[in-house]
Structure formats: C-alpha cells, structure tokens
XYZ file of C-alpha atoms in Angstrom:
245
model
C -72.487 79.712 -156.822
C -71.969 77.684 -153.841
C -68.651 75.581 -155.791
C -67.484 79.028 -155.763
C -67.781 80.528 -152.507
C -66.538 77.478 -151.342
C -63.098 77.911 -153.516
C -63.006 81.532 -152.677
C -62.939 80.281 -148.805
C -60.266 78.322 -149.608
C -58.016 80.791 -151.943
C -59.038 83.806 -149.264
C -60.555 82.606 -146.167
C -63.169 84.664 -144.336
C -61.477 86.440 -141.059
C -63.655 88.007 -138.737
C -63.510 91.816 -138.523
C -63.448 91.603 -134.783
C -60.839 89.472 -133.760
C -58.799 88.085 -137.322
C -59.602 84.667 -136.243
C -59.966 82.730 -139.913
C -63.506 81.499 -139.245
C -66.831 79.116 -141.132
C -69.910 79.412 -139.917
C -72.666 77.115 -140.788
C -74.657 78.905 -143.214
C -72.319 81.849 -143.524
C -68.874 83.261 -144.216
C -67.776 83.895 -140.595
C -66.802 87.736 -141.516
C -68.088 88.515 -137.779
C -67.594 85.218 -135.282
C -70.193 83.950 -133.134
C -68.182 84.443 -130.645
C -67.471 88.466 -130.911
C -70.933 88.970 -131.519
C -71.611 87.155 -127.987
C -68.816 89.045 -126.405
C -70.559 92.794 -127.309
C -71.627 94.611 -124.388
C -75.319 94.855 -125.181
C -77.351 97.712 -123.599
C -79.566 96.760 -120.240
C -82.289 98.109 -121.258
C -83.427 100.755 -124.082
C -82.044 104.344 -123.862
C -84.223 106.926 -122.599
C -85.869 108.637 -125.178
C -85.343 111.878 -124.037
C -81.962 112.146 -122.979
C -80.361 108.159 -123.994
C -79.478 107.699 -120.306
C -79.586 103.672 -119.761
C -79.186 103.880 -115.785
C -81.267 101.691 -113.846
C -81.693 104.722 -111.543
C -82.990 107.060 -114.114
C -86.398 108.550 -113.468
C -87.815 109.089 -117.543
C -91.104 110.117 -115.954
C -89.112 113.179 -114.271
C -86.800 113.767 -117.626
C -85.683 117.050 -118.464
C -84.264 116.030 -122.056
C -85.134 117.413 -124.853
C -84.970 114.419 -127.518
C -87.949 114.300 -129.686
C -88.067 110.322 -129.455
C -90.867 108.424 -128.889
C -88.524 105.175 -128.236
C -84.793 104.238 -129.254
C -83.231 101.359 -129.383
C -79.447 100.961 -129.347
C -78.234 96.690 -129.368
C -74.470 96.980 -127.628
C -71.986 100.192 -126.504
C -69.505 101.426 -128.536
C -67.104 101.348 -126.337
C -67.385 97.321 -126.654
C -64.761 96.233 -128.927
C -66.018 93.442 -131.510
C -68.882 96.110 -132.453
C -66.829 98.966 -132.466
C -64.557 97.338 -134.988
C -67.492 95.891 -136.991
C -69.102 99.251 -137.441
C -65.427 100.665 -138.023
C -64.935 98.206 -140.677
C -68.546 98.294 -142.045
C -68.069 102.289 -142.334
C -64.501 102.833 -143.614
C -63.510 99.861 -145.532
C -67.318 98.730 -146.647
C -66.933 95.112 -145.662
C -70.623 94.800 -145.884
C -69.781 90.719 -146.048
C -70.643 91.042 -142.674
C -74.399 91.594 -143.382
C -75.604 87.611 -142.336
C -73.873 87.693 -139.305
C -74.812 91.273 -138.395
C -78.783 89.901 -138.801
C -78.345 87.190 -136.677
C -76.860 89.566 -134.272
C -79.729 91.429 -134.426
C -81.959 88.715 -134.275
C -80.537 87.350 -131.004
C -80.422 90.741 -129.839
C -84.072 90.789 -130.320
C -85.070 87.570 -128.911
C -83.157 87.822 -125.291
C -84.471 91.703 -124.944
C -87.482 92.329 -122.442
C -90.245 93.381 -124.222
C -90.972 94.221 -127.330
C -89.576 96.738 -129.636
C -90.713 100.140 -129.060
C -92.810 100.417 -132.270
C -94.472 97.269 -131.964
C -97.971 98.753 -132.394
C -97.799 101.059 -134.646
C -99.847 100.268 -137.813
C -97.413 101.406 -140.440
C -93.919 102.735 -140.079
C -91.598 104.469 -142.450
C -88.337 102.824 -142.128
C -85.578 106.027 -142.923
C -82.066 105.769 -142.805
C -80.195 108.812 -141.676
C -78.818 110.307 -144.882
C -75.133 111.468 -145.259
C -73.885 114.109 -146.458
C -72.775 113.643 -151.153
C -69.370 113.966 -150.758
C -68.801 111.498 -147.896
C -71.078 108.899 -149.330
C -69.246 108.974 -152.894
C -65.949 108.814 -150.865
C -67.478 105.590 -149.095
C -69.492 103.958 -152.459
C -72.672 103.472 -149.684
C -74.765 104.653 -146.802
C -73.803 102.804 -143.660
C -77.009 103.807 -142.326
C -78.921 102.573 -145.202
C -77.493 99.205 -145.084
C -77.697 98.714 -141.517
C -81.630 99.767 -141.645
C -81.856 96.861 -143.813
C -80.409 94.336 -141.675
C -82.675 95.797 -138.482
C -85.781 95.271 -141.076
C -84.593 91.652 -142.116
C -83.696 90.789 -138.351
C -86.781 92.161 -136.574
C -89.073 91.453 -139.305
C -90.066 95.053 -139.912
C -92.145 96.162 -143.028
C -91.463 99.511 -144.327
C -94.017 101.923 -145.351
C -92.927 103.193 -147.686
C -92.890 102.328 -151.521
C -89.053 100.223 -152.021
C -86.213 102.763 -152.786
C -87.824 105.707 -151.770
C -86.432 106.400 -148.074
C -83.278 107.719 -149.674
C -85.213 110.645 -151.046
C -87.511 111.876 -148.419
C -84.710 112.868 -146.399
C -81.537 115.295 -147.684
C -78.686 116.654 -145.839
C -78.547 120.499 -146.951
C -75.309 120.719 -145.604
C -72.106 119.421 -144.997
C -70.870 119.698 -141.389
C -67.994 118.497 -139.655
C -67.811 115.182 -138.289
C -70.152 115.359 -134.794
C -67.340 112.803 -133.426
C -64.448 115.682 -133.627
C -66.655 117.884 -131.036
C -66.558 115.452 -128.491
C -69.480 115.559 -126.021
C -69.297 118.555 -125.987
C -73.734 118.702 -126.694
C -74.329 122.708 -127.411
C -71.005 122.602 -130.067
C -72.949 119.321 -131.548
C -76.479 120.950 -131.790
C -75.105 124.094 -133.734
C -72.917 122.140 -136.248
C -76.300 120.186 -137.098
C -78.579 122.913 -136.979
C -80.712 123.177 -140.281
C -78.562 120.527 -142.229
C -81.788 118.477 -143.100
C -85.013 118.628 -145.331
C -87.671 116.543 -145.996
C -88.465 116.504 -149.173
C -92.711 115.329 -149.309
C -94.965 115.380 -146.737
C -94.964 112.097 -144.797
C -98.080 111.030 -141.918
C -96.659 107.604 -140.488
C -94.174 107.094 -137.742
C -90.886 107.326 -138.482
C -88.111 105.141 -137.337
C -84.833 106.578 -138.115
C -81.775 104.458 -138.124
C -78.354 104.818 -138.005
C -75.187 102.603 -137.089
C -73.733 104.765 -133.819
C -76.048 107.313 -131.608
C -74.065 109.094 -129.264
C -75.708 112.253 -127.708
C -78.851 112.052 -130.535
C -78.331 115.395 -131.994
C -78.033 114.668 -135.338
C -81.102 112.408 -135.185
C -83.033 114.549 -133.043
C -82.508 117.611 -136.023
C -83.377 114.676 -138.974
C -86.599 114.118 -136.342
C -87.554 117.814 -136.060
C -87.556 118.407 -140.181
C -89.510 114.948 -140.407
C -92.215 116.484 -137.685
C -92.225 119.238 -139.127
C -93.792 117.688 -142.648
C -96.577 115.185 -140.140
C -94.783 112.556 -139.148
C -96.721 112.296 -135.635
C -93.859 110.130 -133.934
C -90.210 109.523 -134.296
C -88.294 106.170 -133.370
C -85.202 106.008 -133.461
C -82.337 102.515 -133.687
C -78.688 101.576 -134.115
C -76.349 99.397 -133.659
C -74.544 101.010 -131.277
C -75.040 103.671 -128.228
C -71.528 105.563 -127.855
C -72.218 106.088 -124.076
C-alpha cells in the first residue's frame, strides 16, 4: 500500500487545496500544507453561545441572544482564505484527502487554545452531525458535516455516545430549504427558511454536540438544537471548522 501511494505521488502529486503548492508531508499527502493551515485566522477566543459574538468587549453575562448553546466552538474565520478554500473544496469537489491534515489542524488548534473545550465535563456526549437535506447529499456522494465530526472526534479525542452509525438517523431534515448563504445576514429571512425543517427521530437524554463545517449566524443549528431539546437532550454544544463572522 505504501509502494503505491508512493507511485501515485509521483504519477499525480498531492497539491494543497489552499495554495496549489505540490507538497509531502511527513506522514501524509500534503493535500492541505502546513503552512496554510498556520496561516488560518483562528478565532480569539470561543463564540458566545448566545449570539457567536467573539469581541473581547462582549459582556455574555448581559447577552440578549437567543442561541440555545451551552458552548460553541468555531477553530478559524471564514473569511480566512486557506480554510475557506479547504471547506470549499471539502464541500463541492469532496477532496476528503484532506482528512490527516485537517486532524492535525484540529489538534494544534486544540493544544494552543485557553482552556479546555466546552464539554470537557460532561459524562457522555452524543456526537451529531448536522444532517443535509437527500437531494443535496446524493448530489455531493457525502455529508460534509459528518466527515468533519469525525475528524473533531479523532483530533480532540472525543468518544461518542452513541452506538457507531447511528447519529445519521436521530436527526432528519423534513425539508428542503434554500441555501441559508443566499439570504445573506439577513437573521429573521434565515430563521423562517429553517423553521420546522428538522426531527428527531428517538428520544435522546445526553448532551448533544452538533457539528458542522461553517456556522455563520447559528440558525440552522439553533432549529437542529430546539427539535433535539425538545426529545431530552438537557444541553446542546455546538463546533465547526469555521465561524463566517
């Protein structure tokens, strides 16, 4: 397997998704360079779990959000270019090669942080990815947010709850609804398009952390949270990749 690999580098060598650079990384195909995944813009300090805000000058205590989080985590902005191509590329050409490098992103990600994750001591956690919508994960062959919850777990070492292959099911889209990044910021136009598009499907009385690859104002997570609630989960966590702030 490794002869092979190391042909297939030669006949098509790896290029980073980032910045095209033609790259081998000790211990892994270089689909996403060292050196883009040092250059993301990684957030100062975990979103505010009622509203995302990351200001230093942002009183949580005070809050007036309405997010049903009891902690999110978000590693780099959006805006930041090597992981807003990765997650482009990851997304819309599934170039899910990218999976070592993306772990030891995360891994770094979680080493340098101050303190530790938000769900740190809870007992048991259901890990669920948020679930798209049939027709736009048969167009795409996978769930992004599926396979980035399993390189969080890998990376920061989290056990999942619940029994292996069953976080697909406890969580359906009812609906198909446009694309919450055509509607802007716009938060009131996001919350309707979202409104009732999710079930659970079984009751469920862990915490919940809820991942997906891009959070932006956390409406769509915050109506997966509210159908998950509303079957016993007593707390909802949410993480991705990125935080399109």
């Amino acid at each position: 397997m490794r002869s092979l690999s190391f042909f297939l580098d030669i006949l098509y060598p790896p290029r980073c998704v980032a910045c095209g650079a033609a790259k081998r990384e000790e211990g892994a195909r270089g689909w996403w360079c060292t050196e883009c995944r040092d250059a993301v813009e990684v957030t100062p300090r975990d979103p505010c779990p009622r509203c995302l805000s990351v200001e230093a000058t942002h009183d949580r205590a005070a809050c007036e959000g309405a997010l049903p989080f009891y902690g999110v985590v978000a590693t780099g902005f959006y805006h930041s270019l090597p992981l807003r191509r990765l997650v482009a590329d990851v997304k819309y050409q599934g170039v899910t090669a990218t999976a070592v490098s993306v772990e030891a992103y995360a891994r770094t990600f979680k080493e340098r942080r101050n303190g530790v994750l938000p769900w740190a001591q809870e007992e048991a956690l259901a890990v669920v990815p948020m679930p798209l919508a049939t027709s736009r994960e048969r167009q795409r062959g996978f769930n992004q947010a599926a396979w980035v919850a399993e390189r969080l777990c890998a990376a920061w070492d989290i056990h999942d709850a619940l029994p292996h292959g069953t976080a697909a099911s406890l969580l359906l889209r009812r609906k198909t609804t446009s694309t919450q990044a055509e509607l802007g910021h716009d938060e009131r136009m996001r919350q309707a398009n979202i409104r009732g598009a999710f079930q659970a499907t079984r009751p469920v009385t862990t915490p919940v952390l809820l991942v997906d690859d891009v959070i932006t104002t956390g409406a769509t997570a915050a109506e997966a949270a509210r159908a998950l609630q509303a079957v016993g989960s007593p707390r909802i966590y949410l993480a991705a990749l990125a935080l399109g702030k």
